[in-house]
XYZ file of C-alpha atoms in Angstrom:
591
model
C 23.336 -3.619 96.217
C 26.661 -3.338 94.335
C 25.748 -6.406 92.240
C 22.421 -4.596 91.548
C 23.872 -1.768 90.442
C 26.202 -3.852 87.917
C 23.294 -5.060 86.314
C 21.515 -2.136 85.254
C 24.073 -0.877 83.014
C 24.179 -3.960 81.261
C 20.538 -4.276 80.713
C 20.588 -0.753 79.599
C 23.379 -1.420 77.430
C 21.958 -4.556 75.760
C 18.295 -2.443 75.129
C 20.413 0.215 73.576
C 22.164 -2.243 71.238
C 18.492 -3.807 70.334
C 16.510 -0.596 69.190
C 18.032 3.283 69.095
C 15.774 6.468 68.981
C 17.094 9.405 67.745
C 15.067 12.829 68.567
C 11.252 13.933 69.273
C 9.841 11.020 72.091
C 12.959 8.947 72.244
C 11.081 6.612 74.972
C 8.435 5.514 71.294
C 9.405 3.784 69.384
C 8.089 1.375 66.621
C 8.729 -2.073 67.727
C 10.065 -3.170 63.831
C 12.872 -0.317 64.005
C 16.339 -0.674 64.960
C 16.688 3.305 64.116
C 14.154 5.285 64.376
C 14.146 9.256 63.807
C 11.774 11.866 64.634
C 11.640 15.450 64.509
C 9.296 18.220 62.778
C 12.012 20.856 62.226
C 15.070 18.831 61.449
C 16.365 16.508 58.573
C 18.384 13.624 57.704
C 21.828 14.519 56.803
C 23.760 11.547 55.432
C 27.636 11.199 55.052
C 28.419 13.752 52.244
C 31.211 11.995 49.320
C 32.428 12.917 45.662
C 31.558 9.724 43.713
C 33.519 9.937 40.322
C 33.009 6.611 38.854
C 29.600 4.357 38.779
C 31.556 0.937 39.125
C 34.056 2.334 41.786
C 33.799 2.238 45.436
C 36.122 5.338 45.769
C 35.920 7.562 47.931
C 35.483 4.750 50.235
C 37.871 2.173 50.639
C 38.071 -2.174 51.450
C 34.871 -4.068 50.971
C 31.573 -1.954 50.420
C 29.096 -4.034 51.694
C 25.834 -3.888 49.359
C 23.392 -1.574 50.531
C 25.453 1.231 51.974
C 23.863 4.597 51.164
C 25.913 8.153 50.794
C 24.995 11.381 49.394
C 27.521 12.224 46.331
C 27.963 15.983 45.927
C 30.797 17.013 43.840
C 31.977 14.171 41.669
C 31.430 13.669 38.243
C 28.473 11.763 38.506
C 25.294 13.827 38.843
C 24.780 15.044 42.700
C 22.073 12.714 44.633
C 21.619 9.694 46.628
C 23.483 6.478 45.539
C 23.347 2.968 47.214
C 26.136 0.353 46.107
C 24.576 -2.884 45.231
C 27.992 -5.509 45.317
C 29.695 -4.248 41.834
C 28.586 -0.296 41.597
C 26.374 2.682 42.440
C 22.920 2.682 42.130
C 21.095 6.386 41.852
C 18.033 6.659 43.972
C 15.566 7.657 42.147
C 14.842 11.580 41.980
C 11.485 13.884 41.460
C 13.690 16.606 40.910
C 16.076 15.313 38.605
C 17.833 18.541 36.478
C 15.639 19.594 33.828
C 17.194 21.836 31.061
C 15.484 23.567 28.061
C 17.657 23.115 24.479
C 16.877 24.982 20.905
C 19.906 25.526 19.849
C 22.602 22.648 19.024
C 24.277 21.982 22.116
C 27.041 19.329 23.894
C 25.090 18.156 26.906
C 26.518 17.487 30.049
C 26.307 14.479 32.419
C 24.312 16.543 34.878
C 21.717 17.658 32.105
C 19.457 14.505 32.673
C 16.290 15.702 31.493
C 16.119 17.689 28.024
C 13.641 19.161 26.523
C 14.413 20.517 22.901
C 12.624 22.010 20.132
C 14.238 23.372 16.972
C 16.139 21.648 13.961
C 19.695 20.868 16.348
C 21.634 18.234 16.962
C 22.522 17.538 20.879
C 25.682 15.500 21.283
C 25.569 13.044 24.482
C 28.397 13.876 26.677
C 31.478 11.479 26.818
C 30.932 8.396 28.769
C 33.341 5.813 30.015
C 33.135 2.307 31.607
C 32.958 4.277 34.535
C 29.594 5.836 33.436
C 27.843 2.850 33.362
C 23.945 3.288 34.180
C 24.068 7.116 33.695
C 20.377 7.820 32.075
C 20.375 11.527 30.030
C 15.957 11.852 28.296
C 15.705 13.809 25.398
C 12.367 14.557 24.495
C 11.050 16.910 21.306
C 8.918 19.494 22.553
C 8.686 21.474 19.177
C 5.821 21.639 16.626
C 5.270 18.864 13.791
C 8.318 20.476 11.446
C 10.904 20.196 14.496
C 13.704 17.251 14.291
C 15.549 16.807 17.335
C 19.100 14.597 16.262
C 20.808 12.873 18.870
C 24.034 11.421 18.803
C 27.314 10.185 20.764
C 30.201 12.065 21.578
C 33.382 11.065 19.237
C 32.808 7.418 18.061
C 30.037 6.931 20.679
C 27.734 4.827 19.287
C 23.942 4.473 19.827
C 22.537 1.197 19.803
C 25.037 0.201 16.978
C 24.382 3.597 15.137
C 25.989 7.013 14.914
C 22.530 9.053 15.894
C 18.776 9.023 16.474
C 16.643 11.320 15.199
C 13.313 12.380 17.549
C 10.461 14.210 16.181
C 7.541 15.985 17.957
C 6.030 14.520 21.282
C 8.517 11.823 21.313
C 11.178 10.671 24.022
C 13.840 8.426 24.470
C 16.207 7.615 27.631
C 19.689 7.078 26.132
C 22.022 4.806 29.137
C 25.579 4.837 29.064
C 27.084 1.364 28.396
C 30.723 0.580 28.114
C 31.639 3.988 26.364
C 28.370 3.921 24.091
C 24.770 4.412 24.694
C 21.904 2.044 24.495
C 17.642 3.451 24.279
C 16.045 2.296 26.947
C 13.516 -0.318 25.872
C 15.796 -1.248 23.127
C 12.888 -0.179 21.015
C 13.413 -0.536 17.365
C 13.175 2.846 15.812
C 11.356 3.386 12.153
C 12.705 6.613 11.253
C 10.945 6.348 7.453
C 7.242 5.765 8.825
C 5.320 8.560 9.845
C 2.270 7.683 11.676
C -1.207 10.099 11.727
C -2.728 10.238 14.815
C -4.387 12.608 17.254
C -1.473 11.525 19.552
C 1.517 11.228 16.996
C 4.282 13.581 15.937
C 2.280 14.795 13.073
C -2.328 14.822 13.344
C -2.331 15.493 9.813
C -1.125 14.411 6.016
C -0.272 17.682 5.448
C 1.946 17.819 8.620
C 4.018 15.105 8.040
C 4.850 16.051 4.283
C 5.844 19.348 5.411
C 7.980 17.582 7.712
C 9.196 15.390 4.970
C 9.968 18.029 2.883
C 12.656 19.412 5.276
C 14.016 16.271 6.500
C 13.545 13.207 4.007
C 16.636 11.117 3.273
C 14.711 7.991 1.888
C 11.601 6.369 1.014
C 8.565 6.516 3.762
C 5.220 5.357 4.683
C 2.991 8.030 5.849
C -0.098 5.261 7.806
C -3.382 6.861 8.559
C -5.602 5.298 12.129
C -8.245 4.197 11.578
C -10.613 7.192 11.170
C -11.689 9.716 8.926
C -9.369 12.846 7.856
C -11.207 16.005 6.321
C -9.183 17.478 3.520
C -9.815 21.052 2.934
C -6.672 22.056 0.662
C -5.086 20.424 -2.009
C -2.609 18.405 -0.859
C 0.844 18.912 -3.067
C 3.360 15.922 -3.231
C 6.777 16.666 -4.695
C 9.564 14.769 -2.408
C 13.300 13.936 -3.242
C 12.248 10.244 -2.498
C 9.148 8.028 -3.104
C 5.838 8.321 -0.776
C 3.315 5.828 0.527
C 0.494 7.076 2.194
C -1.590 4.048 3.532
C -4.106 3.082 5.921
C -3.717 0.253 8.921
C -5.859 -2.241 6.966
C -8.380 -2.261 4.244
C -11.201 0.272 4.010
C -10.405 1.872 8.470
C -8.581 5.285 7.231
C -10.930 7.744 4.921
C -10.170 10.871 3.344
C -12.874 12.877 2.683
C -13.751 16.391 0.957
C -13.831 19.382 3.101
C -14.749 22.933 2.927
C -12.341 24.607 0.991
C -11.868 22.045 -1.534
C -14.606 23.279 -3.823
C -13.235 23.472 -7.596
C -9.608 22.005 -6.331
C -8.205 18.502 -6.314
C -7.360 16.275 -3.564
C -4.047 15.545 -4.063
C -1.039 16.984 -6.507
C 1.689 14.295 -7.142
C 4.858 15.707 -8.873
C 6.976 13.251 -7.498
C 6.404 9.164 -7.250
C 3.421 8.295 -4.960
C 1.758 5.103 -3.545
C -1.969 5.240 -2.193
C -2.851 1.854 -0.620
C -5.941 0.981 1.455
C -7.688 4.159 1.145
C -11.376 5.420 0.880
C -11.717 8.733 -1.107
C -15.121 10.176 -0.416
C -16.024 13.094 -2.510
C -19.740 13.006 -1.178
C -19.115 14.652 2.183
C -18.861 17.803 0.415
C -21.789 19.117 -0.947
C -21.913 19.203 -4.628
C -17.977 18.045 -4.854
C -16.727 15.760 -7.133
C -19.515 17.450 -10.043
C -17.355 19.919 -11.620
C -14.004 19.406 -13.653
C -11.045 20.141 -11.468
C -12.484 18.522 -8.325
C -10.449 15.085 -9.201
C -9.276 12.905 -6.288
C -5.312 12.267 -7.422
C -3.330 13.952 -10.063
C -0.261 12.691 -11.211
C 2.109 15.244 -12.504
C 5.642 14.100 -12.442
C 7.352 13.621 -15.179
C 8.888 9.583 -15.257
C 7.956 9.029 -11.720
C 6.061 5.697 -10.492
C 3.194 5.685 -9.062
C 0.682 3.082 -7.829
C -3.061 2.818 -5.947
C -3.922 -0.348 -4.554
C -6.879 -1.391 -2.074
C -8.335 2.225 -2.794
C -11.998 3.027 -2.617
C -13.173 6.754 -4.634
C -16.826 7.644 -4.567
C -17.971 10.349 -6.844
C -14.508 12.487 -8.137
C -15.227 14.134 -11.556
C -12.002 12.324 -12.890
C -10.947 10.158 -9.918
C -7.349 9.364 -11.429
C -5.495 11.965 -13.921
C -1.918 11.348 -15.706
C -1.546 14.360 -17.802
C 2.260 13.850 -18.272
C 4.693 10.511 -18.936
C 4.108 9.566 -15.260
C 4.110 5.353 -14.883
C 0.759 4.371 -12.858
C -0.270 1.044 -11.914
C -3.951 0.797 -10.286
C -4.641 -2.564 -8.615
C -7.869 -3.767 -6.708
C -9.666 -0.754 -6.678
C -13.122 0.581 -6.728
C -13.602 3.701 -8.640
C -17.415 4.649 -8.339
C -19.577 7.445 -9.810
C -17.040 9.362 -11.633
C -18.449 12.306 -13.267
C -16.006 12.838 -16.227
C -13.370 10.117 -15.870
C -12.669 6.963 -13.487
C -9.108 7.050 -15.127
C -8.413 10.273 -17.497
C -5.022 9.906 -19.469
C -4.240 13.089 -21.477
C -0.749 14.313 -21.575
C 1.443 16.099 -23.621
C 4.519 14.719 -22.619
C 5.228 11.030 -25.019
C 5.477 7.583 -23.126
C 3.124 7.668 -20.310
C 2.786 4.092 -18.750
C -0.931 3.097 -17.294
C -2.025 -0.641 -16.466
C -4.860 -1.239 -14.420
C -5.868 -4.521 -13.243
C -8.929 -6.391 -11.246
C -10.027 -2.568 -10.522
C -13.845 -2.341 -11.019
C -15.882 1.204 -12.532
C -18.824 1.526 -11.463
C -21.610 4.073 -12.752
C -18.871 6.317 -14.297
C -19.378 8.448 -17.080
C -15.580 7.276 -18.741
C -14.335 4.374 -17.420
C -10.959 4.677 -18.614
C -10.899 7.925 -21.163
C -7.306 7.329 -23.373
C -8.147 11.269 -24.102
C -4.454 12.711 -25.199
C -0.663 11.294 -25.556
C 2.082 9.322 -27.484
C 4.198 6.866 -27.203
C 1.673 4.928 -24.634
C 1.440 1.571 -23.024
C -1.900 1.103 -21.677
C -2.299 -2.450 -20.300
C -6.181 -2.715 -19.189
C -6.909 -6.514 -17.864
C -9.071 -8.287 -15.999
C -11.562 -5.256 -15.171
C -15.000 -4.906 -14.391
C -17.356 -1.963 -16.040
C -20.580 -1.785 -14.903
C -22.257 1.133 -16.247
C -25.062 3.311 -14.981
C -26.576 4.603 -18.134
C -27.002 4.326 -21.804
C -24.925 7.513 -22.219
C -21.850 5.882 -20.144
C -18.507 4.366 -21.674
C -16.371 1.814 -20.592
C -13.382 2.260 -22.467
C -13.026 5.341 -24.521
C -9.855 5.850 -27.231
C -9.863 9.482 -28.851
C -7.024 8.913 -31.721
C -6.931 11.964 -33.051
C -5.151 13.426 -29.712
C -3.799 10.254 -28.565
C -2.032 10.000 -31.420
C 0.468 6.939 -30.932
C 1.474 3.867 -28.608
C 3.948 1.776 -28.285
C 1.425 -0.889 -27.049
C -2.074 -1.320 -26.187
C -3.722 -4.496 -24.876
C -6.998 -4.806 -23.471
C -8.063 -8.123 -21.953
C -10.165 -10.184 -19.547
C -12.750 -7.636 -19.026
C -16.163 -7.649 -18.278
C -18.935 -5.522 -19.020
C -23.008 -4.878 -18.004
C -24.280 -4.582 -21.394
C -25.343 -0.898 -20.362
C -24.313 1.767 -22.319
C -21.185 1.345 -24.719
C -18.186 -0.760 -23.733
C -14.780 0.211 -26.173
C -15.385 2.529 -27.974
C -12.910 4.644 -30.342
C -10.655 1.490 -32.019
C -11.017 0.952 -35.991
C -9.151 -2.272 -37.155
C -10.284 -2.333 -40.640
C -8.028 0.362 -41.201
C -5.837 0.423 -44.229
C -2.850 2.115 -42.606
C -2.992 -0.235 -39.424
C -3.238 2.700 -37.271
C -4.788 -0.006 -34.249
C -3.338 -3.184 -35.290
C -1.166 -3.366 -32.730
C -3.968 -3.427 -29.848
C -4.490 -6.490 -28.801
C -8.012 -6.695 -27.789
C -8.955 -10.631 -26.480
C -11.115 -12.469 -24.526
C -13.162 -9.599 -23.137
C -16.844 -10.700 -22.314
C -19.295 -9.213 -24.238
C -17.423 -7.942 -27.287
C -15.878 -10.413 -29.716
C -11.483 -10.511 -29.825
C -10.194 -8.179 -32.373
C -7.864 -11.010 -33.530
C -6.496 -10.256 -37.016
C -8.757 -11.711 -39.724
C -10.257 -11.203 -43.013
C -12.783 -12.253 -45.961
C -12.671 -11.414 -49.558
C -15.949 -12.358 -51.569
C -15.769 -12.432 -55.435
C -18.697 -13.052 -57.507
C -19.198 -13.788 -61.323
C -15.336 -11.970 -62.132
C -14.914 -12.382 -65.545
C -11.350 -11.106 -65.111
C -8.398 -13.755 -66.775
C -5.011 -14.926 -65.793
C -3.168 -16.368 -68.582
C -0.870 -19.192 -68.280
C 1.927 -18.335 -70.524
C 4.336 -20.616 -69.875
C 3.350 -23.906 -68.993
C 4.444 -24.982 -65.171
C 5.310 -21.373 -64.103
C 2.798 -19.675 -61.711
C 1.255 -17.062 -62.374
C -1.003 -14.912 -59.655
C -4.796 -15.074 -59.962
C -6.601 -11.983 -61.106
C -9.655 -10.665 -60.196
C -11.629 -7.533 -58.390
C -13.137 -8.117 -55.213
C -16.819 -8.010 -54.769
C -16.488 -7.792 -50.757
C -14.217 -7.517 -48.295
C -14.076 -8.023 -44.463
C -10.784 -6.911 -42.436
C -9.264 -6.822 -39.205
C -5.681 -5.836 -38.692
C -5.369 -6.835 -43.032
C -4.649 -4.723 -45.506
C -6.783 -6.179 -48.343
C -6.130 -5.283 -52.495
C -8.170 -7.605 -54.479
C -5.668 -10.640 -54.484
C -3.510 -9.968 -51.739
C -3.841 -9.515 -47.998
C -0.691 -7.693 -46.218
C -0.609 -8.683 -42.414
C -0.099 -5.527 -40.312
C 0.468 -5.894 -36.763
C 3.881 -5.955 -35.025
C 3.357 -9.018 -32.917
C 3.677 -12.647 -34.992
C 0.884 -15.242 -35.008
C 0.191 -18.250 -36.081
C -3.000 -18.589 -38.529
C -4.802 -20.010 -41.176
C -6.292 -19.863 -44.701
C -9.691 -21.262 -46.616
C -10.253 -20.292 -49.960
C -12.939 -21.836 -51.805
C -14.048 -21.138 -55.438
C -14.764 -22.292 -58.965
C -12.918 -21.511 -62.056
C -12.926 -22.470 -65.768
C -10.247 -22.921 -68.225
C -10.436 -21.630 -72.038
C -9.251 -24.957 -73.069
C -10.754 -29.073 -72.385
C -8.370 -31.766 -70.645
C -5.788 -29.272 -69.255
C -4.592 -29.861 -65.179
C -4.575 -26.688 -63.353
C -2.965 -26.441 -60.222
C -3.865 -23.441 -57.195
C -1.404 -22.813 -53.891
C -1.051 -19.749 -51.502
C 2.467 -18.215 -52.192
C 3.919 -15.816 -49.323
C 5.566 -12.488 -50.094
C 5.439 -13.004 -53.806
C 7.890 -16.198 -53.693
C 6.466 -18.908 -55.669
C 9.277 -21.386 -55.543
C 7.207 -22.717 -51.975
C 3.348 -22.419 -52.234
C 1.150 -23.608 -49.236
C -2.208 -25.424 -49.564
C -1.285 -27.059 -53.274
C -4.623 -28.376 -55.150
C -4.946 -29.632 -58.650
C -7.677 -29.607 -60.846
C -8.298 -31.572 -63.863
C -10.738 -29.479 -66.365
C -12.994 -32.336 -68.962
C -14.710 -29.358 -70.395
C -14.069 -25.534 -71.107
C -15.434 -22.843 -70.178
C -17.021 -25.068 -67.807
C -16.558 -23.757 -63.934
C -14.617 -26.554 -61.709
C -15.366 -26.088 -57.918
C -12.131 -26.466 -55.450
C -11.456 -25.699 -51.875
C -7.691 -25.330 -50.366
C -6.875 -24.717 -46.628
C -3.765 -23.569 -45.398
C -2.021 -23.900 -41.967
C 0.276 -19.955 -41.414
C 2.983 -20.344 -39.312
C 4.667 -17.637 -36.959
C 3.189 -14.530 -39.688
C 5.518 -11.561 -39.426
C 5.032 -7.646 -39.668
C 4.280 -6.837 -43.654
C 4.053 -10.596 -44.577
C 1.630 -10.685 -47.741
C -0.168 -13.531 -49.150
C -1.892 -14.542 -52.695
C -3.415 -16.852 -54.520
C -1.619 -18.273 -57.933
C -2.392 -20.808 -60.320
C -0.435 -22.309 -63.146
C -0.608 -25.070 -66.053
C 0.452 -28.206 -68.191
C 0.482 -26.397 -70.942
C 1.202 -23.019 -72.411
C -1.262 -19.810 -73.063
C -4.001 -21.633 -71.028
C -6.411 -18.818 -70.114
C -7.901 -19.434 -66.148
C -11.043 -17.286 -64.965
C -11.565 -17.209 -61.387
C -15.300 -16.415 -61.496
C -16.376 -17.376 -57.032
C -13.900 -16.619 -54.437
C -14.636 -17.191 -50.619
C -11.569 -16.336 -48.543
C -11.223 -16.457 -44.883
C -8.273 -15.812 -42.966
C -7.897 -16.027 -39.138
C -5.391 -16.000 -36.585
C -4.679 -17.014 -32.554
């Protein structure tokens, strides 16, 4: 019996050891626990310690064994449930972690761990050390589409490498302390300069996010449209301390189209430098839009800023593009379609406005490209297509009596539909060389305005005398005819006009007669009066006079210069030989 009674205490002892219940039915008890508690009116209450220091094991002391739990309450790290995992303190995680409201600039502190702020502030991260390691603070902007929420380290803290982040509406980020710095969770790389339009961005709307820019730009940025269609029923007004790109994802996905509201206003107002790339303009979703002047898609107004559209799209603007000041716009691969008044409209008041356009197609516009009013241009037009929609419609229109001067004009590599007129406004034979500086080449269906020229004489009775024999003399005579591009002709001499040198060439054919029989005349070009060097020497030998001699004389022009002049002289063997150049035919042509 006594050894009986030894035994029981040991078996008892042993089952204790195996499995403990602590509570409601301590005699159940699941069969995986070694502690089990139950109870419908009590709690847990762990070992209570003040844990000041993520990476230390202090309050406790000797080897912490990974996995032991306490409850810190008091320390400086934020109150809660920790678990040490071999080299520091792991939180638990929380569903009531301390949630604080901020709108006013503010230091936070280590036990502020959720934030949500609104406002223009800055919120400085509370000093971290080593010790900190792992603390997590969220800061997430709350505010409306104007609100920037700045974020940035205590002292010399550091964020990722940087002195602060900047947060704008509906956006987060989980800063982590890390050896005296913070790091963003995700390690996320952060384009503060690219706004994105979305129904689930910061900003839903253009207008949005350059009211936002307004207040907080510090350098260029992208504004990039999803791919869908955005109603614009106000003008939109650009004018920015730095340059602007709005853009879509990819070609043709983001469209801006006419709203209510819009009637008799533009689109958009650029006073400062803008870039539209990969854009669809739609005038036609607004009834009747796009048919009366003002209701253009993009007006640039700022004085010497830059401005490009590329990959854009514009159905049925009255003038789709407007420069009205010296504004610099380049237009690259871009449909312009159905343009009431103007695909491109340049009339400004302000000298040196800057427009080339290139591989950009008009199509069934009223003006093409309308060079209406300005001074001190360069228009650079190449490689275009204009296909127009009616008799009545012009490609390229020049109205020189408002667009008074340019420094350069060249139009080239176009191509054109035969309908209607193509370029229109340009006079070359003028004396005064107003237009001899366009250059206007290798545009299908019109010929290059390359400078050339014919003089025709016929039956001139008029004489040059030879007065001295071997000194030359110029040829006299009236012109019957005369053709003339970029030339000034006066009877016997033709005055090149343009700015830019060329190479070129001279034929002159004729007959003349001599007063006197047996006499050797002798013909040559001579430049800029200067008859010590003649070009395209011929000699003649007259048997018979008064009889006409035929002769023909071409001459190779090299590298002709701005006011160079050229004319035809003839001189003698002998003295007081009278020479009658009765049939000129002179062509002169360059490349």
């Amino acid at each position: 019996m006594k050894k009986l009674l030894l035994i029981l205490p040991l078996f008892s002892c042993l089952y204790m050891q195996a499995q403990v219940k602590v509570g409601d039915n301590p005699a159940t008890i699941n069969t995986n626990s070694l502690l089990e508690m139950e109870s419908s009116n009590k709690g847990f209450l762990p070992p209570r310690v003040a844990l000041n220091s993520f990476s230390s094991v202090s309050p406790l002391s000797g080897t912490v064994p990974a996995g032991m739990l306490v409850f810190s309450s008091g320390g400086t790290l934020t109150d809660g449930f920790y678990y040490w995992d071999g080299t520091e303190w792991k939180k638990l995680a929380n569903g009531n972690e301390n949630l604080v409201t901020k709108t006013a600039t503010a230091t936070l502190l280590k036990s502020e761990t959720i934030v949500l702020a609104s406002n223009d502030i800055v919120l400085t991260l509370p000093v971290v050390t080593s010790a900190d390691n792992g603390l997590q603070v969220t800061v997430k902007n709350n505010g409306t589409y104007t609100d920037q929420v700045t974020v940035k380290g205590n002292g010399s803290a550091t964020i990722d490498g940087s002195d602060s982040v900047n947060i704008t509406r509906f956006v987060g980020h989980t800063f982590i302390a890390s050896g005296g710095n913070w790091v963003i969770k995700g390690n996320k790389k952060i384009n503060e300069h690219l706004l994105d339009i979305n129904p689930n961005s910061s900003w839903t709307s253009i207008s949005e996010a350059i009211e936002f820019l307004a207040l907080h730009m510090t350098a260029p940025a992208v504004i990039r449209l999803s791919d869908e269609t955005f109603d614009i029923s106000t003008t939109i007004e650009i004018d920015l301390p730095f340059d602007l790109t709005i853009q879509g994802v990819s070609y043709g996905t983001a469209t801006l189209s006419a709203a209510t509201g819009l009637t008799g206003k533009p689109m958009f107002r650029c006073l400062s430098a803008c870039y539209f790339k990969m854009l669809n303009f739609d005038a036609t979703s607004l009834a009747n839009y796009g048919t009366a002047a003002g209701e253009d898609a993009i007006r640039f107004l700022g004085s010497g800023s830059y401005n490009e559209v590329k990959d854009c799209s514009f159905d049925r603007f009255y003038n789709t593009i407007l420069d009205s000041t010296d504004a610099e716009l380049w237009v690259f691969e871009t449909d312009i379609s159905n343009s009431q008044g103007s695909g491109i409209l340049v009339h400004g008041a302000v000298p040196g406005v800057i427009v080339k356009v290139a591989e950009t197609d008009f199509i069934g516009c009223n003006y093409g490209i309308n060079l209406s009013k300005g001074s001190g241009a360069i228009i650079q037009l190449a490689s275009g297509g204009y296909y127009n929609g009616n008799s009545g419609d012009t490609a390229i229109f020049y109205q020189p009596a408002n667009f008074t001067s340019y420094t350069s004009i060249s139009i080239t590599g176009n191509s054109w539909n035969n309908t209607g007129k193509y370029i229109e406004g340009f006079d070359f034979t003028r004396s005064d060389g107003r237009d001899a500086n366009v250059i206007m080449e290798s545009n299908a269906g019109v010929g290059d305005a390359n400078p050339s020229c014919t003089i025709n004489v016929l039956n001139s009775a008029t004489t040059t005398t030879v007065t001295t024999s071997n000194t030359w003399y110029k040829a006299s005579w009236t012109n019957t005819g005369s053709t003339t591009t970029k030339w000034t002709i006066a009877n016997n001499r033709i005055t090149y006009q343009p700015n830019n040198r060329r190479n070129g060439w001279i034929i002159i054919s004729g007959n003349l007669s001599c007063n006197n029989a047996n006499r050797t005349i002798s013909i040559g070009i001579v430049k800029n009066g200067s008859t010590g060097t003649r070009y395209g020497e011929t000699t003649l030998r007259i048997t018979t006079s008064g009889q006409p001699f035929q002769f023909s004389t071409v001459v190779n022009l090299a590298d002709i210069a701005p006011g160079d002049y050229f004319e035809l002289y003839c001189t003698s063997l002998n003295s007081f030989d009278v020479v009658t150049f009765q049939d000129i035919l002179w062509l002169t042509n360059s490349k």
